[in-house]
PDB file of C-alpha atoms in Angstrom:
ATOM      1  CA  MET A 627     166.803 153.052 127.787  1.00 62.00           C
ATOM      2  CA  THR A 628     167.567 150.337 130.325  1.00 72.00           C
ATOM      3  CA  PRO A 629     165.214 147.427 130.937  1.00 73.00           C
ATOM      4  CA  SER A 630     163.394 147.339 134.210  1.00 71.00           C
ATOM      5  CA  PRO A 631     164.392 144.678 136.761  1.00 68.00           C
ATOM      6  CA  PRO A 632     162.250 141.550 136.858  1.00 62.00           C
ATOM      7  CA  ARG A 633     159.375 141.581 139.315  1.00 59.00           C
ATOM      8  CA  THR A 634     159.765 138.995 142.029  1.00 56.00           C
ATOM      9  CA  ASP A 635     156.073 138.852 142.905  1.00 54.00           C
ATOM     10  CA  LEU A 636     155.237 137.421 139.480  1.00 52.00           C
ATOM     11  CA  ALA A 637     157.945 134.784 139.493  1.00 51.00           C
ATOM     12  CA  ASN A 638     155.544 131.875 140.001  1.00 52.00           C
ATOM     13  CA  THR A 639     152.746 132.811 137.576  1.00 61.00           C
ATOM     14  CA  ASP A 640     152.657 129.416 135.878  1.00 71.00           C
ATOM     15  CA  LYS A 641     150.524 127.926 138.684  1.00 77.00           C
ATOM     16  CA  ALA A 642     147.231 128.798 140.309  1.00 80.00           C
ATOM     17  CA  ASP A 643     147.197 130.695 143.585  1.00 88.00           C
ATOM     18  CA  ALA A 644     146.688 128.271 146.459  1.00 88.00           C
ATOM     19  CA  ARG A 645     144.645 130.656 148.613  1.00 92.00           C
ATOM     20  CA  SER A 646     142.232 131.593 145.860  1.00 92.00           C
ATOM     21  CA  SER A 647     141.830 127.966 144.835  1.00 92.00           C
ATOM     22  CA  PHE A 648     141.077 127.004 148.441  1.00 94.00           C
ATOM     23  CA  LEU A 649     138.473 129.769 148.690  1.00 95.00           C
ATOM     24  CA  VAL A 650     136.759 128.473 145.552  1.00 95.00           C
ATOM     25  CA  LEU A 651     136.829 124.956 147.001  1.00 95.00           C
ATOM     26  CA  ALA A 652     135.376 126.199 150.292  1.00 95.00           C
ATOM     27  CA  GLY A 653     132.712 128.104 148.367  1.00 95.00           C
ATOM     28  CA  TRP A 654     131.499 124.882 146.761  1.00 94.00           C
ATOM     29  CA  TYR A 655     131.198 123.196 150.142  1.00 94.00           C
ATOM     30  CA  VAL A 656     129.384 126.197 151.625  1.00 95.00           C
ATOM     31  CA  ALA A 657     126.979 126.092 148.677  1.00 93.00           C
ATOM     32  CA  VAL A 658     126.228 122.423 149.393  1.00 91.00           C
ATOM     33  CA  VAL A 659     125.566 123.077 153.089  1.00 92.00           C
ATOM     34  CA  VAL A 660     123.367 126.105 152.356  1.00 94.00           C
ATOM     35  CA  SER A 661     121.364 124.195 149.748  1.00 92.00           C
ATOM     36  CA  PHE A 662     120.796 121.372 152.257  1.00 91.00           C
ATOM     37  CA  GLY A 663     119.557 123.940 154.772  1.00 92.00           C
ATOM     38  CA  LEU A 664     117.200 125.399 152.193  1.00 94.00           C
ATOM     39  CA  PHE A 665     115.970 121.913 151.381  1.00 91.00           C
ATOM     40  CA  LEU A 666     115.289 121.294 155.080  1.00 91.00           C
ATOM     41  CA  SER A 667     113.227 124.459 155.250  1.00 92.00           C
ATOM     42  CA  THR A 668     110.882 123.120 152.559  1.00 92.00           C
ATOM     43  CA  LEU A 669     110.068 119.913 154.449  1.00 89.00           C
ATOM     44  CA  SER A 670     107.074 119.503 156.718  1.00 85.00           C
ATOM     45  CA  ASP A 671     107.565 119.600 160.468  1.00 85.00           C
ATOM     46  CA  SER A 672     104.270 117.924 161.270  1.00 84.00           C
ATOM     47  CA  VAL A 673     104.040 114.356 162.547  1.00 80.00           C
ATOM     48  CA  PRO A 674     101.344 112.104 161.005  1.00 75.00           C
ATOM     49  CA  ALA A 675      98.320 111.852 163.321  1.00 76.00           C
ATOM     50  CA  ASP A 676      97.925 108.076 163.155  1.00 78.00           C
ATOM     51  CA  CYS A 677     101.544 107.446 164.115  1.00 76.00           C
ATOM     52  CA  GLY A 678     101.614 108.513 167.742  1.00 70.00           C
ATOM     53  CA  GLU A 679     104.934 109.157 169.446  1.00 72.00           C
ATOM     54  CA  VAL A 680     106.890 106.628 167.386  1.00 76.00           C
ATOM     55  CA  CYS A 681     107.213 108.637 164.163  1.00 82.00           C
ATOM     56  CA  ASP A 682     109.229 111.712 163.372  1.00 85.00           C
ATOM     57  CA  SER A 683     108.509 114.488 160.920  1.00 85.00           C
ATOM     58  CA  GLU A 684     110.044 114.624 157.438  1.00 87.00           C
ATOM     59  CA  ARG A 685     112.306 117.457 158.535  1.00 90.00           C
ATOM     60  CA  SER A 686     113.496 115.543 161.591  1.00 89.00           C
ATOM     61  CA  ASP A 687     114.213 112.418 159.524  1.00 89.00           C
ATOM     62  CA  MET A 688     116.189 114.373 156.958  1.00 90.00           C
ATOM     63  CA  LEU A 689     118.063 116.239 159.680  1.00 92.00           C
ATOM     64  CA  MET A 690     119.112 112.937 161.240  1.00 91.00           C
ATOM     65  CA  PHE A 691     120.181 111.678 157.816  1.00 90.00           C
ATOM     66  CA  GLY A 692     122.237 114.828 157.347  1.00 90.00           C
ATOM     67  CA  LEU A 693     123.829 114.519 160.757  1.00 92.00           C
ATOM     68  CA  TYR A 694     124.683 110.814 160.701  1.00 92.00           C
ATOM     69  CA  VAL A 695     125.262 110.129 156.997  1.00 87.00           C
ATOM     70  CA  ALA A 696     125.819 113.311 154.987  1.00 87.00           C
ATOM     71  CA  LEU A 697     128.098 115.104 157.451  1.00 91.00           C
ATOM     72  CA  PRO A 698     130.695 112.301 157.700  1.00 90.00           C
ATOM     73  CA  ALA A 699     130.530 111.785 153.932  1.00 88.00           C
ATOM     74  CA  LEU A 700     131.017 115.510 153.379  1.00 90.00           C
ATOM     75  CA  PHE A 701     133.998 115.484 155.750  1.00 93.00           C
ATOM     76  CA  LEU A 702     135.636 112.620 153.835  1.00 91.00           C
ATOM     77  CA  ALA A 703     134.905 114.407 150.570  1.00 92.00           C
ATOM     78  CA  LEU A 704     136.546 117.542 151.947  1.00 94.00           C
ATOM     79  CA  LEU A 705     139.680 115.604 152.877  1.00 95.00           C
ATOM     80  CA  PHE A 706     139.819 114.081 149.394  1.00 94.00           C
ATOM     81  CA  SER A 707     139.232 117.515 147.846  1.00 95.00           C
ATOM     82  CA  LEU A 708     142.070 119.058 149.839  1.00 95.00           C
ATOM     83  CA  ALA A 709     144.425 116.285 148.719  1.00 95.00           C
ATOM     84  CA  THR A 710     143.291 116.771 145.124  1.00 94.00           C
ATOM     85  CA  LEU A 711     143.788 120.524 145.457  1.00 93.00           C
ATOM     86  CA  ALA A 712     147.344 120.036 146.677  1.00 92.00           C
ATOM     87  CA  VAL A 713     148.119 117.724 143.764  1.00 92.00           C
ATOM     88  CA  LEU A 714     146.538 120.045 141.201  1.00 91.00           C
ATOM     89  CA  ILE A 715     148.443 123.056 142.484  1.00 90.00           C
ATOM     90  CA  SER A 716     151.790 121.315 142.675  1.00 89.00           C
ATOM     91  CA  ARG A 717     151.673 119.089 139.588  1.00 89.00           C
ATOM     92  CA  THR A 718     149.684 120.985 136.967  1.00 87.00           C
ATOM     93  CA  ARG A 719     150.212 124.244 135.196  1.00 86.00           C
ATOM     94  CA  ILE A 720     146.616 125.414 135.346  1.00 85.00           C
ATOM     95  CA  ARG A 721     146.648 129.139 136.045  1.00 86.00           C
ATOM     96  CA  SER A 722     142.983 129.637 136.873  1.00 88.00           C
ATOM     97  CA  SER A 723     142.287 129.416 140.588  1.00 90.00           C
ATOM     98  CA  ALA A 724     138.572 129.055 139.906  1.00 92.00           C
ATOM     99  CA  LEU A 725     139.200 126.060 137.659  1.00 92.00           C
ATOM    100  CA  VAL A 726     141.583 124.373 140.103  1.00 92.00           C
ATOM    101  CA  GLY A 727     139.214 124.889 143.049  1.00 93.00           C
ATOM    102  CA  THR A 728     136.229 123.640 141.061  1.00 93.00           C
ATOM    103  CA  LEU A 729     138.055 120.601 139.706  1.00 93.00           C
ATOM    104  CA  SER A 730     139.162 119.590 143.167  1.00 93.00           C
ATOM    105  CA  ALA A 731     135.631 119.949 144.595  1.00 93.00           C
ATOM    106  CA  VAL A 732     133.441 118.505 141.855  1.00 92.00           C
ATOM    107  CA  LEU A 733     134.348 114.813 141.856  1.00 89.00           C
ATOM    108  CA  PRO A 734     134.062 114.215 145.629  1.00 90.00           C
ATOM    109  CA  LEU A 735     130.820 116.193 145.858  1.00 88.00           C
ATOM    110  CA  VAL A 736     129.280 114.294 142.936  1.00 89.00           C
ATOM    111  CA  VAL A 737     130.278 110.956 144.485  1.00 87.00           C
ATOM    112  CA  CYS A 738     128.759 112.034 147.842  1.00 82.00           C
ATOM    113  CA  GLY A 739     125.592 113.125 146.089  1.00 80.00           C
ATOM    114  CA  LEU A 740     125.263 109.825 144.236  1.00 85.00           C
ATOM    115  CA  LEU A 741     125.872 107.816 147.394  1.00 79.00           C
ATOM    116  CA  ALA A 742     123.359 109.881 149.351  1.00 75.00           C
ATOM    117  CA  ALA A 743     120.782 109.509 146.574  1.00 78.00           C
ATOM    118  CA  SER A 744     121.242 105.744 146.531  1.00 80.00           C
ATOM    119  CA  LEU A 745     120.449 105.474 150.247  1.00 70.00           C
TER     120      LEU A 745
END
């Protein structure tokens, strides 16, 4: 019996798949955006009566915070996550795409969350 030839599609199995890891990373960011949208839907859209035209509703205030503070912070976190993902894929021998994608997303998202909570 002769041995079968080596499979070329499994030649690089000591590293995580870059596409799958990116999809996991993107999934974390989508989850953050969706949860912010759900949070916005729970806020009141009514303006206090004694305020007049000067005040905004809770939903409007939080939407402005999301637009001017959270969105740029999330963009910077995404850039840092992509750089971390590239380093984790090229320099480590972690095989799990879910673990690599999660590791590259968790630290920047936690830092953004802590900074947003401190404001």
